[in-house]
């Protein structure tokens, strides 16, 4: 029973991936630009879900997937034209298939009528191209309108671009006479493949149907299908759920059709049939060598083969290798698997153990510092190797949890399509950096923020098509979604080319809702950030997309809970840009331990540029503002950590303390005034918000080697804190001593 549950879980996991593949393919399916590879990928995804469902007895799921699959087969055969209405129906069908999978996962029956509307819509598209059935009552309905049959029943009828709708039996039998009467030599430049296909009797019970495979072979070239009925029992002994037929297919194909492509046709049923594939190349041509005038003509003894189109000898046993069953992704079972499914809880426990190892290693290193100099050299070397191995182990474990953001980005085209339809706007989504990897926990928490922000860009940012034309813009607005690594963090940007933020309207709405005092003087940046306040919205009417004021504040809350930040930059008439900055991992980072007074802090190593001790000539005070320092040819704002956090007994004079130059994600620099730099150390990230509460300028906490708790500083947060610090903190710098600038 445990084994069956494990297999079911694998099926549901793979089905979720296949649903995502089908949805992304459907969203790229546009009228007039049908990509056959895309259509085949969608068909295979649905067929895999159906086949696996049949193996576990999910009858309702299989029946619906059968309807979905039949329409996709019609699209593959160009029997059903691709229209916007068809794509909408197929997307809806993919959603319903996901619902059926959810019910099957929970072991519940789908509510009556769950699939009725979608099945009716699928059949309408199918019946528009279906041909009448030649046999049966004069007023018989087309096969597409028949009720779905249970998985154990004989195959339903399917439309075909050349044959009648008589199902698998009539479809094959209609070709027997033509196949027997047709026999030609292999044309020049072609290859003749002979495929013998003998399915097991219970093939139909797994949800697989030979009709699709025969049609797939015909798409590879000119196919002659010979159906063998020698194993067909008498009518009295015939069992409708069993299959007694076999086929021999003679395929005349181009040289680019190789053994692998033919094997792919049977990838879902290779372990449920006997398959034999052989190839026959065209006879080699004779090339006569040029005859020199002074020499007698040689007698031709053997034909010289032409160098074009060599054919590798067929490997019949390879065709019969067992493959993964339906839903298995089509991998050869005989090949070594390069992936393994691991429960996420096991990885989390591994990450936690690595974190504890890092803490223990730091504690040992702390105690080793107290040993006499020059002694215990072997111990010190061993600890150095241990630290190196711990770092490599940490990086390997972190890479296991890393996932590309494409899993989130792939959901956005569907969202853009729906929002564009709801707002009657033309929208084009452009994505970049989908392969950028980030911790799985971060990826899982990106869906909601990106959903809200893209909706906001389409609903509030982009103009309507007519308005865009009037201002000289293309009718279709563009939303650009990008991701990249920068300064040890992942930066995700959502950019639109709309009208930008209407700052006067934002400010008036904020005053109207009591979020800002009347007469308040706010900068453009402060006005832009008002959109993140709870309850704020500039929409005049509440719609399905916006107007309730519960969107952008949720975005900021979710991002800050991950130790991230969000910034907004807008240019009226040109568009807006939202920037999300998130940590790559929520487990371990490399940091620099610094001291301020008697307190210890950790600065992320990726933010640090250098540390130095300035001389008085490089220090300048801006009256009522802040102190700045000239460093490497540019002025850098000084931030006194002891002032921001109220730390006593700290060194307040930068010429006697140290200034650590740090860089934020947007490239701006700060000079943090600290007492001392104690050294580099790997630290384990502990959420301060989850265990205590959120603090400005602090990203998280950690445990140092001596057992003390230290705060991990947020550089961008420190910049914001310093900007809002009272102006009375500016210090005089005229009387400072004058040591030389020296890097530390």
XYZ file of C-alpha atoms in Angstrom:
744
model
C 0.000 0.000 0.000
C 2.882 2.315 0.794
C 4.410 1.631 -2.613
C 1.144 2.495 -4.375
C 0.885 5.746 -2.413
C 4.435 6.621 -3.366
C 3.737 5.968 -7.041
C 0.575 8.039 -6.866
C 2.502 10.922 -5.318
C 5.049 10.716 -8.121
C 2.214 10.746 -10.652
C 0.652 13.848 -9.113
C 4.013 15.636 -8.957
C 4.732 14.861 -12.597
C 1.187 15.812 -13.591
C 1.627 19.237 -11.997
C 4.733 19.760 -14.127
C 2.893 18.551 -17.230
C -0.004 20.932 -16.553
C 2.497 23.800 -16.410
C 4.017 22.661 -19.712
C 0.568 22.482 -21.315
C -0.450 25.908 -20.018
C 2.722 27.626 -21.187
C 2.291 26.020 -24.608
C -1.351 27.050 -24.842
C -0.481 30.636 -23.954
C 1.976 30.674 -26.864
C -0.607 29.194 -29.231
C -1.844 31.985 -31.516
C -4.039 31.888 -34.636
C -2.050 31.824 -37.851
C 1.239 30.977 -36.113
C 0.774 27.373 -35.038
C 4.002 25.687 -33.968
C 3.638 21.941 -34.486
C 6.258 21.194 -31.832
C 4.305 23.277 -29.341
C 1.071 21.484 -30.201
C 2.753 18.096 -29.876
C 4.156 19.054 -26.479
C 0.677 20.006 -25.246
C -0.775 16.791 -26.634
C 1.912 14.672 -24.971
C 1.373 16.410 -21.636
C -2.371 15.714 -21.670
C -1.799 12.171 -22.927
C 0.707 11.492 -20.137
C -1.740 12.685 -17.486
C -4.460 10.546 -19.036
C -2.269 7.447 -19.236
C -1.138 7.701 -15.618
C -4.697 8.359 -14.477
C -5.849 5.224 -16.270
C -3.194 3.189 -14.500
C -4.567 4.319 -11.114
C -8.225 3.987 -12.091
C -9.138 7.696 -12.097
C -12.022 7.104 -14.502
C -13.550 10.605 -14.470
C -10.168 12.238 -14.937
C -9.326 9.911 -17.833
C -12.694 10.548 -19.500
C -12.172 14.316 -19.411
C -8.523 14.100 -20.485
C -9.741 11.954 -23.386
C -12.004 14.784 -24.592
C -9.167 17.288 -24.196
C -6.734 14.994 -25.974
C -9.114 14.377 -28.870
C -9.375 18.088 -29.624
C -5.602 18.466 -29.410
C -5.257 15.582 -31.853
C -7.547 17.454 -34.225
C -5.309 20.501 -33.903
C -2.259 18.342 -34.609
C -3.882 17.016 -37.780
C -4.972 20.531 -38.857
C -8.563 19.288 -38.722
C -9.459 21.951 -36.138
C -8.338 25.515 -36.887
C -6.637 27.460 -34.104
C -8.749 30.431 -33.081
C -8.760 32.697 -30.057
C -11.953 31.005 -28.873
C -10.331 27.574 -29.174
C -7.282 28.663 -27.188
C -9.532 30.082 -24.456
C -11.424 26.791 -24.319
C -8.225 24.749 -24.149
C -6.833 26.927 -21.348
C -10.078 26.433 -19.463
C -9.833 22.686 -20.109
C -6.313 22.688 -18.673
C -7.643 24.364 -15.527
C -10.420 21.785 -15.217
C -7.891 18.992 -15.678
C -5.950 20.489 -12.783
C -9.124 20.474 -10.682
C -9.737 16.818 -11.528
C -6.179 16.020 -10.458
C -6.753 17.859 -7.181
C -9.891 15.808 -6.482
C -8.039 12.615 -7.357
C -5.166 13.576 -5.042
C -7.591 14.062 -2.172
C -9.378 10.819 -3.008
C -12.657 12.650 -3.593
C -15.136 12.431 -6.454
C -15.531 15.599 -8.496
C -18.855 17.385 -7.903
C -21.480 16.595 -10.558
C -21.218 18.904 -13.539
C -17.590 19.911 -12.916
C -16.579 19.129 -16.486
C -19.903 19.501 -18.329
C -19.500 23.047 -19.648
C -15.899 22.516 -20.718
C -16.663 19.174 -22.388
C -19.534 20.798 -24.278
C -17.214 23.607 -25.443
C -14.571 21.102 -26.556
C -17.135 19.114 -28.506
C -18.422 22.224 -30.236
C -14.958 22.885 -31.608
C -14.615 19.236 -32.566
C -17.990 18.935 -34.276
C -17.296 21.908 -36.490
C -14.701 19.829 -38.384
C -16.053 16.304 -37.817
C -17.149 14.252 -40.800
C -20.397 12.246 -40.719
C -20.208 8.563 -39.868
C -20.946 6.428 -42.917
C -22.293 3.454 -41.025
C -25.177 3.306 -38.579
C -28.520 5.148 -38.415
C -29.160 7.903 -40.870
C -29.476 10.513 -38.145
C -26.665 9.306 -35.919
C -24.784 12.060 -34.126
C -21.132 12.612 -34.958
C -18.659 10.747 -32.822
C -17.546 13.947 -31.115
C -20.968 14.313 -29.516
C -20.962 10.880 -27.892
C -20.800 10.642 -24.121
C -17.374 9.924 -22.692
C -16.771 6.216 -22.315
C -15.152 4.550 -19.303
C -11.506 3.716 -19.463
C -12.120 0.003 -19.879
C -14.380 0.429 -22.879
C -13.370 0.112 -26.498
C -11.787 3.211 -28.006
C -14.116 6.026 -29.004
C -14.208 7.343 -32.534
C -11.696 10.005 -33.505
C -11.728 12.355 -36.479
C -8.991 11.816 -39.008
C -7.821 14.004 -41.867
C -8.128 11.182 -44.401
C -10.228 8.350 -42.935
C -13.769 7.865 -41.654
C -14.663 8.237 -37.980
C -14.836 4.508 -37.380
C -12.316 4.437 -34.544
C -9.153 2.422 -34.342
C -10.599 -0.698 -36.012
C -12.190 0.986 -39.026
C -9.294 3.409 -39.303
C -6.802 0.574 -39.678
C -8.981 -1.783 -41.715
C -9.736 0.936 -44.261
C -6.060 0.955 -45.162
C -5.495 -2.784 -45.471
C -6.374 -3.168 -49.159
C -4.364 -0.130 -50.186
C -1.425 -1.331 -48.108
C -1.460 -4.788 -49.693
C -1.827 -3.469 -53.233
C 0.977 -0.933 -52.846
C 4.568 -2.048 -53.108
C 7.257 0.089 -54.653
C 11.025 0.136 -54.334
C 12.547 2.678 -51.955
C 12.708 6.055 -53.730
C 16.093 7.693 -54.062
C 17.063 9.700 -50.988
C 14.448 7.959 -48.807
C 14.600 5.241 -46.156
C 12.088 2.446 -45.763
C 11.289 1.594 -42.153
C 9.295 -1.469 -41.193
C 7.604 -1.174 -37.811
C 5.904 -4.184 -36.278
C 3.614 -3.089 -33.457
C 2.015 -5.811 -31.302
C 0.294 -4.307 -28.230
C -0.582 -6.382 -25.214
C -4.242 -7.290 -24.810
C -4.771 -4.939 -21.843
C -3.253 -1.842 -23.495
C -6.607 -0.043 -23.650
C -7.082 -0.325 -19.906
C -4.103 1.978 -19.294
C -5.763 4.770 -21.293
C -3.482 4.376 -24.321
C -4.852 4.017 -27.844
C -2.977 2.683 -30.891
C -4.795 5.110 -33.198
C -2.651 7.999 -32.018
C 0.558 6.072 -32.618
C -0.470 5.032 -36.124
C -1.297 8.613 -36.983
C 1.988 9.811 -35.501
C 3.857 7.370 -37.773
C 1.959 8.691 -40.790
C 3.131 12.196 -39.956
C 6.743 11.041 -40.260
C 6.395 10.085 -43.907
C 4.398 7.965 -46.344
C 2.980 5.128 -44.241
C 1.294 1.912 -45.358
C -0.531 0.250 -42.479
C -1.333 -3.458 -42.492
C -3.591 -4.634 -39.680
C -3.309 -8.246 -38.585
C -6.519 -9.913 -37.350
C -5.092 -13.400 -36.932
C -5.508 -13.245 -33.145
C -9.062 -11.923 -33.295
C -11.367 -14.376 -31.456
C -14.834 -15.392 -32.499
C -17.668 -13.027 -31.771
C -18.862 -15.192 -28.869
C -15.414 -14.949 -27.204
C -14.767 -11.279 -27.992
C -14.118 -9.074 -24.940
C -14.639 -5.364 -25.648
C -12.004 -4.171 -23.170
C -9.205 -6.265 -24.666
C -7.171 -5.633 -27.802
C -6.466 -8.462 -30.264
C -5.051 -6.558 -33.231
C -1.464 -5.901 -34.315
C -0.028 -3.760 -37.067
C 2.832 -3.703 -39.525
C 3.674 -0.244 -40.809
C 5.870 0.357 -43.837
C 7.167 3.903 -43.574
C 8.923 5.724 -46.446
C 10.636 8.689 -44.802
C 13.339 11.281 -45.309
C 16.837 10.628 -43.927
C 16.213 13.002 -41.001
C 13.673 10.526 -39.611
C 15.848 8.276 -37.485
C 15.318 5.455 -35.028
C 14.945 7.866 -32.114
C 12.051 9.728 -33.734
C 10.217 6.479 -34.419
C 10.878 5.291 -30.881
C 9.409 8.537 -29.558
C 6.054 7.591 -31.083
C 5.879 4.645 -28.687
C 7.484 6.314 -25.666
C 4.382 5.923 -23.473
C 3.616 2.302 -24.372
C 7.005 0.685 -24.937
C 6.593 -1.565 -21.914
C 3.069 -2.571 -22.941
C 3.835 -3.790 -26.469
C 6.276 -5.713 -28.561
C 7.913 -3.406 -31.084
C 10.366 -4.263 -33.827
C 11.875 -1.619 -36.098
C 14.075 -2.301 -39.118
C 15.391 0.002 -41.826
C 16.187 -0.445 -45.511
C 18.226 2.222 -47.294
C 17.857 2.901 -51.044
C 20.238 0.944 -53.275
C 23.546 2.786 -53.761
C 24.039 4.562 -57.032
C 26.904 3.717 -59.394
C 29.432 6.466 -59.955
C 31.728 5.943 -62.941
C 35.254 7.230 -62.583
C 36.464 9.574 -65.343
C 38.462 7.754 -68.026
C 41.775 9.176 -69.099
C 42.350 9.315 -72.868
C 45.650 7.443 -72.650
C 44.322 4.598 -70.503
C 41.912 1.767 -71.322
C 38.513 1.919 -69.692
C 38.456 -0.274 -66.597
C 35.758 -2.849 -66.131
C 33.312 -1.883 -63.384
C 33.380 -4.539 -60.698
C 31.519 -2.955 -57.771
C 29.269 0.045 -57.509
C 30.751 3.035 -55.683
C 28.419 4.296 -52.939
C 27.422 7.955 -53.007
C 28.509 9.856 -49.903
C 25.086 11.408 -49.348
C 22.648 10.232 -46.669
C 24.487 7.399 -44.918
C 22.162 5.285 -42.817
C 23.251 3.711 -39.564
C 22.274 0.085 -39.216
C 19.089 -0.278 -37.213
C 19.253 -1.508 -33.657
C 16.142 -3.594 -33.275
C 16.702 -4.478 -29.614
C 16.909 -0.789 -28.690
C 13.409 -0.210 -29.939
C 12.101 -2.759 -27.523
C 13.857 -1.291 -24.478
C 11.337 -0.554 -21.753
C 10.599 3.105 -21.288
C 8.955 5.014 -18.519
C 5.197 4.583 -18.498
C 2.710 7.338 -19.151
C 3.564 10.420 -17.205
C 7.184 9.423 -16.851
C 8.596 12.010 -19.200
C 9.667 9.572 -21.894
C 13.032 8.614 -20.422
C 14.551 5.279 -21.377
C 14.316 2.998 -18.396
C 17.576 1.367 -19.462
C 19.489 4.619 -19.169
C 20.980 5.868 -15.928
C 18.742 8.469 -14.296
C 20.438 11.784 -13.551
C 17.752 13.078 -11.190
C 16.039 11.840 -8.061
C 12.988 13.137 -6.255
C 13.675 14.070 -2.633
C 11.147 15.173 -0.050
C 11.615 18.870 0.691
C 11.514 18.213 4.444
C 14.652 16.107 4.106
C 16.447 18.958 2.342
C 15.288 21.404 5.029
C 16.682 19.142 7.743
C 19.943 18.937 5.815
C 20.076 22.738 5.560
C 19.454 23.073 9.295
C 22.202 20.585 10.079
C 24.646 22.481 7.857
C 23.688 25.652 9.696
C 24.446 24.029 13.031
C 27.777 22.809 11.638
C 28.637 26.368 10.624
C 27.858 27.634 14.132
C 29.874 24.841 15.770
C 32.821 25.443 13.436
C 32.725 29.169 14.319
C 32.722 28.353 18.037
C 35.741 26.059 17.658
C 37.564 28.735 15.671
C 36.799 31.251 18.437
C 38.378 29.039 21.076
C 41.397 28.258 18.898
C 42.265 31.953 18.793
C 43.047 31.729 22.517
C 45.770 29.094 21.970
C 49.426 30.176 22.247
C 50.937 31.400 18.990
C 53.079 28.842 17.137
C 51.659 25.801 18.918
C 49.180 23.143 17.821
C 49.994 23.816 14.160
C 48.474 20.530 12.951
C 45.257 21.318 14.799
C 45.091 24.736 13.157
C 45.645 23.228 9.699
C 42.948 20.655 10.342
C 40.512 23.363 11.408
C 41.358 25.340 8.281
C 40.504 22.327 6.125
C 37.328 21.784 8.134
C 36.288 25.379 7.484
C 36.918 24.927 3.749
C 34.943 21.671 3.626
C 32.112 23.253 5.607
C 31.949 26.095 3.105
C 31.846 23.705 0.140
C 29.171 21.598 1.852
C 27.120 24.702 2.544
C 27.340 25.843 -1.068
C 26.354 22.379 -2.335
C 23.363 22.169 -0.022
C 22.257 25.668 -0.962
C 22.467 24.750 -4.643
C 20.088 21.840 -4.000
C 17.447 24.273 -2.779
C 18.118 26.747 -5.576
C 15.454 26.954 -8.266
C 15.175 29.127 -11.372
C 12.579 31.870 -11.185
C 11.124 30.521 -14.433
C 8.693 28.499 -12.305
C 7.156 31.832 -11.242
C 7.644 33.728 -14.497
C 5.851 30.987 -16.441
C 2.610 31.811 -14.599
C 2.614 35.447 -15.632
C 1.609 35.130 -19.343
C -1.723 33.664 -18.237
C -2.210 36.540 -15.791
C -1.359 39.145 -18.434
C -3.770 37.552 -20.899
C -6.630 37.634 -18.381
C -5.908 41.187 -17.192
C -5.681 42.457 -20.770
C -9.056 40.900 -21.558
C -10.619 42.342 -18.394
C -9.355 45.877 -19.099
C -9.793 45.795 -22.920
C -6.117 46.658 -23.355
C -3.464 45.228 -25.630
C -0.533 44.036 -23.542
C 2.733 42.351 -24.464
C 4.750 40.589 -21.755
C 8.535 40.421 -22.160
C 10.579 38.306 -19.753
C 14.329 37.953 -19.242
C 16.592 36.242 -16.739
C 14.231 33.285 -16.194
C 17.190 31.001 -15.469
C 18.302 33.108 -12.502
C 18.367 30.810 -9.480
C 17.237 31.631 -5.973
C 16.313 29.732 -2.823
C 13.122 27.678 -3.131
C 11.502 29.471 -0.183
C 12.037 32.823 -1.881
C 10.641 31.502 -5.173
C 7.478 30.212 -3.497
C 6.807 33.624 -1.948
C 7.240 35.582 -5.179
C 3.978 34.562 -6.829
C 1.615 36.862 -4.923
C 3.798 40.018 -5.061
C 4.432 39.664 -8.792
C 0.742 38.983 -9.421
C -0.318 42.173 -7.623
C 2.343 44.305 -9.287
C 1.648 43.131 -12.826
C -2.066 43.676 -12.287
C -1.267 47.151 -11.000
C 0.904 47.917 -14.037
C -1.788 46.817 -16.488
C -4.773 48.355 -14.695
C -3.246 51.653 -13.527
C -0.074 52.078 -15.565
C -0.854 51.168 -19.168
C -3.147 53.342 -21.224
C -5.895 52.040 -23.491
C -5.009 51.359 -27.163
C -6.688 54.545 -28.455
C -5.072 56.749 -25.822
C -1.638 55.254 -26.577
C -2.076 56.040 -30.265
C -2.983 59.647 -29.474
C 0.257 60.150 -27.524
C 2.382 58.452 -30.187
C 2.875 55.086 -28.496
C 2.236 51.617 -29.971
C -1.293 50.358 -29.351
C 0.049 47.420 -27.356
C 1.627 48.293 -24.038
C 4.674 46.403 -22.806
C 5.314 44.932 -19.380
C 8.904 43.755 -18.884
C 9.631 41.226 -16.146
C 13.315 40.557 -15.468
C 15.533 38.881 -12.868
C 19.266 39.037 -12.226
C 21.868 38.521 -9.517
C 23.342 41.726 -8.152
C 25.496 42.291 -5.052
C 24.728 38.848 -3.656
C 20.983 39.305 -3.950
C 18.336 38.662 -6.580
C 16.830 41.763 -8.142
C 13.488 41.459 -9.940
C 12.178 44.388 -11.946
C 8.683 45.002 -13.328
C 8.729 47.789 -15.899
C 5.890 49.189 -17.989
C 5.775 51.865 -20.686
C 2.516 53.395 -19.491
C 1.548 56.799 -18.172
C 3.578 56.603 -14.967
C 2.379 57.470 -11.471
C -0.001 60.422 -11.313
C 1.606 62.056 -8.285
C -0.967 64.879 -7.777
C -3.776 62.309 -7.778
C -1.857 59.996 -5.425
C -1.223 62.820 -2.958
C -4.832 64.072 -3.051
C -6.173 60.543 -2.519
C -3.796 60.028 0.421
C -4.976 63.291 2.019
C -8.610 62.363 1.326
C -8.189 58.991 3.073
C -6.387 60.577 6.013
C -3.088 58.860 5.254
C -1.258 62.197 4.849
C -1.825 65.443 6.686
C -3.189 68.305 4.528
C -0.486 70.738 3.486
C 2.302 68.170 3.916
C 5.303 68.696 1.639
C 6.458 65.369 0.216
C 9.196 64.556 -2.275
C 8.431 62.636 -5.474
C 9.935 59.498 -3.933
C 7.780 59.816 -0.824
C 4.649 60.325 -2.926
C 5.455 57.273 -5.031
C 5.809 55.160 -1.892
C 2.324 56.166 -0.711
C 0.904 53.465 -2.985
C 2.247 50.866 -0.520
C 0.161 52.169 2.385
C -2.645 49.873 3.603
C -6.024 50.855 2.221
C -4.617 53.125 -0.467
C -5.986 53.026 -4.023
C -6.412 55.607 -6.780
C -9.135 53.589 -8.543
C -12.413 55.489 -8.809
C -14.414 52.262 -8.962
C -13.855 48.876 -7.387
C -13.228 46.168 -10.001
C -12.043 42.581 -10.072
C -8.485 43.850 -10.499
C -8.183 46.813 -8.152
C -9.860 49.457 -6.048
C -9.925 47.881 -2.581
C -6.480 49.046 -1.481
C -5.256 45.619 -0.389
C -2.716 44.959 -3.125
C 0.511 46.902 -2.897
C 0.665 46.896 0.911
C 0.527 43.091 0.733
C 3.416 43.213 -1.741
C 5.608 45.237 0.619
C 4.700 43.094 3.622
C 5.519 39.852 1.790
C 8.802 41.179 0.446
C 9.990 42.580 3.780
C 9.101 39.281 5.507
C 11.695 37.644 3.253
C 14.353 40.164 4.204
C 13.838 42.064 0.960
C 12.986 45.582 -0.148
C 10.891 47.170 -2.838
C 11.485 50.455 -4.636
C 9.410 52.348 -7.165
C 10.691 54.719 -9.857
C 8.316 56.525 -12.185
C 8.540 59.047 -15.009
C 5.231 60.714 -15.993
C 4.243 59.788 -19.519
C 6.992 57.194 -19.891
C 6.186 54.476 -17.380
C 7.079 53.001 -14.010
C 9.640 50.571 -12.680
C 9.269 48.461 -9.538
C 12.433 46.883 -8.139
C 12.345 43.943 -5.733
C 15.584 43.087 -3.942
C 15.674 39.743 -2.134
C 18.323 37.570 -0.511
C 19.492 34.620 -2.592
C 19.132 32.290 0.359
C 17.489 32.365 3.748
C 19.956 30.002 5.404
C 23.667 30.916 5.434
C 25.740 33.845 4.187
C 29.311 35.128 4.252
C 29.616 38.171 6.451
C 32.092 40.577 8.014
C 31.818 40.938 11.793
C 32.159 44.548 12.979
C 32.051 46.139 16.438
C 30.343 49.359 17.508
C 30.879 50.057 21.188
C 30.321 46.747 22.923
C 27.904 45.486 20.241
C 28.663 43.154 17.352
C 27.055 43.354 13.928
C 27.413 41.403 10.687
C 27.640 43.059 7.275
C 26.933 40.869 4.207
C 30.249 40.421 2.453
C 28.728 41.085 -0.962
C 27.870 44.669 0.061
C 31.364 45.611 1.248
C 33.663 47.528 -1.106
C 36.555 48.361 1.251
C 37.357 49.647 4.730
C 39.550 52.674 5.393
C 40.462 55.383 7.912
C 39.913 58.893 6.449
C 41.888 62.046 7.051
C 40.239 65.323 8.119
C 40.609 66.940 4.691
C 38.308 64.282 3.228
C 35.483 64.941 5.726
C 32.809 67.557 5.070
C 29.630 68.515 6.869
C 26.459 69.559 5.050
C 24.598 71.957 7.329
C 21.324 70.484 8.520
C 21.910 67.384 6.448
C 24.691 64.898 7.029
C 28.423 64.283 6.906
C 30.094 63.172 3.709
C 33.526 61.821 2.906
C 35.606 62.036 -0.246
C 36.538 58.455 -1.204
C 38.053 57.437 -4.533
C 37.004 60.650 -6.219
C 33.363 60.747 -5.079
C 31.439 61.974 -2.068
C 29.985 59.253 0.148
C 27.377 59.801 2.845
C 28.590 58.821 6.333
C 26.275 56.814 8.567
C 27.095 56.628 12.296
C 25.790 53.306 13.532
C 26.128 54.317 17.185
C 23.679 57.183 16.531
C 21.159 55.117 14.605
C 21.032 52.372 17.244
C 21.816 54.432 20.354
C 25.012 52.562 21.274
C 27.162 54.076 24.048
C 30.962 53.923 24.379
C 31.478 53.914 20.604
C 34.248 55.702 18.718
C 32.587 58.777 17.225
C 35.548 60.265 15.354
C 35.948 58.700 11.866
C 39.649 59.512 11.868
C 40.118 57.228 14.892
C 37.450 54.730 13.922
C 37.001 52.921 10.610
C 34.732 53.673 7.677
C 33.394 50.622 5.837
C 32.331 51.519 2.302
C 29.262 49.521 1.324
C 27.263 49.415 -1.900
C 23.516 48.926 -2.307
C 21.764 47.122 -5.155
C 21.198 50.330 -7.114
C 24.934 51.148 -7.048
C 24.825 53.946 -4.458
C 27.448 53.904 -1.689
C 27.471 54.599 2.035
C 30.271 54.939 4.576
C 29.458 53.112 7.806
C 31.420 54.449 10.788
C 32.377 51.506 13.038
C 34.877 50.901 15.822
C 36.596 47.841 14.441
C 36.466 45.135 11.760
C 36.823 41.786 13.545
C 37.002 39.437 10.583
C 35.127 37.408 8.007
C 32.822 34.612 9.083
C 30.080 32.352 7.743
C 26.887 33.010 9.656
C 23.561 31.214 9.874
C 20.575 33.461 9.169
C 17.879 33.473 11.841
C 14.664 35.381 11.196
C 14.376 38.257 13.651
C 10.811 39.063 12.626
C 9.628 35.495 13.279
C 11.334 35.280 16.687
C 11.102 38.887 17.907
C 9.862 41.692 15.652
C 10.940 43.668 12.602
C 13.657 46.282 13.137
C 14.594 49.056 10.708
C 18.044 48.608 9.223
C 18.247 44.970 10.327
C 17.775 42.057 7.922
C 18.087 39.137 10.359
C 20.122 37.821 13.284
C 22.781 35.167 13.804
C 24.756 33.391 16.509
C 28.468 34.134 16.639
C 31.231 31.740 17.610
C 31.267 32.989 21.215
C 27.539 32.310 21.542
C 26.480 35.958 21.317
C 23.564 37.030 19.159
C 24.521 39.548 16.463
C 22.308 41.499 14.098
C 22.807 41.208 10.340
C 22.555 44.720 8.940
C 20.444 45.736 5.945
C 22.494 48.278 3.990
C 19.574 49.801 2.077
C 17.596 50.008 5.309
C 20.463 51.871 6.964
C 20.422 54.362 4.108
C 16.709 55.028 4.646
C 17.194 55.361 8.397
C 19.989 57.889 7.953
C 17.856 59.968 5.584
C 15.099 60.255 8.165
C 17.461 60.870 11.049
C 17.089 64.217 12.743
C 19.173 66.977 11.231
C 20.846 67.780 14.566
C 23.174 64.808 14.185
C 25.560 66.666 11.873
C 28.878 66.973 13.607
C 31.642 69.538 13.246
C 34.715 68.292 11.500
C 36.941 71.354 11.441
C 39.035 70.469 14.473
C 39.709 66.824 13.681
C 43.329 65.601 13.714
C 44.931 64.790 10.410
C 46.213 61.224 10.041
C 46.788 59.988 6.519
C 44.188 57.952 4.672
C 45.173 54.331 5.047
C 43.308 51.282 3.871
C 42.847 48.561 6.459
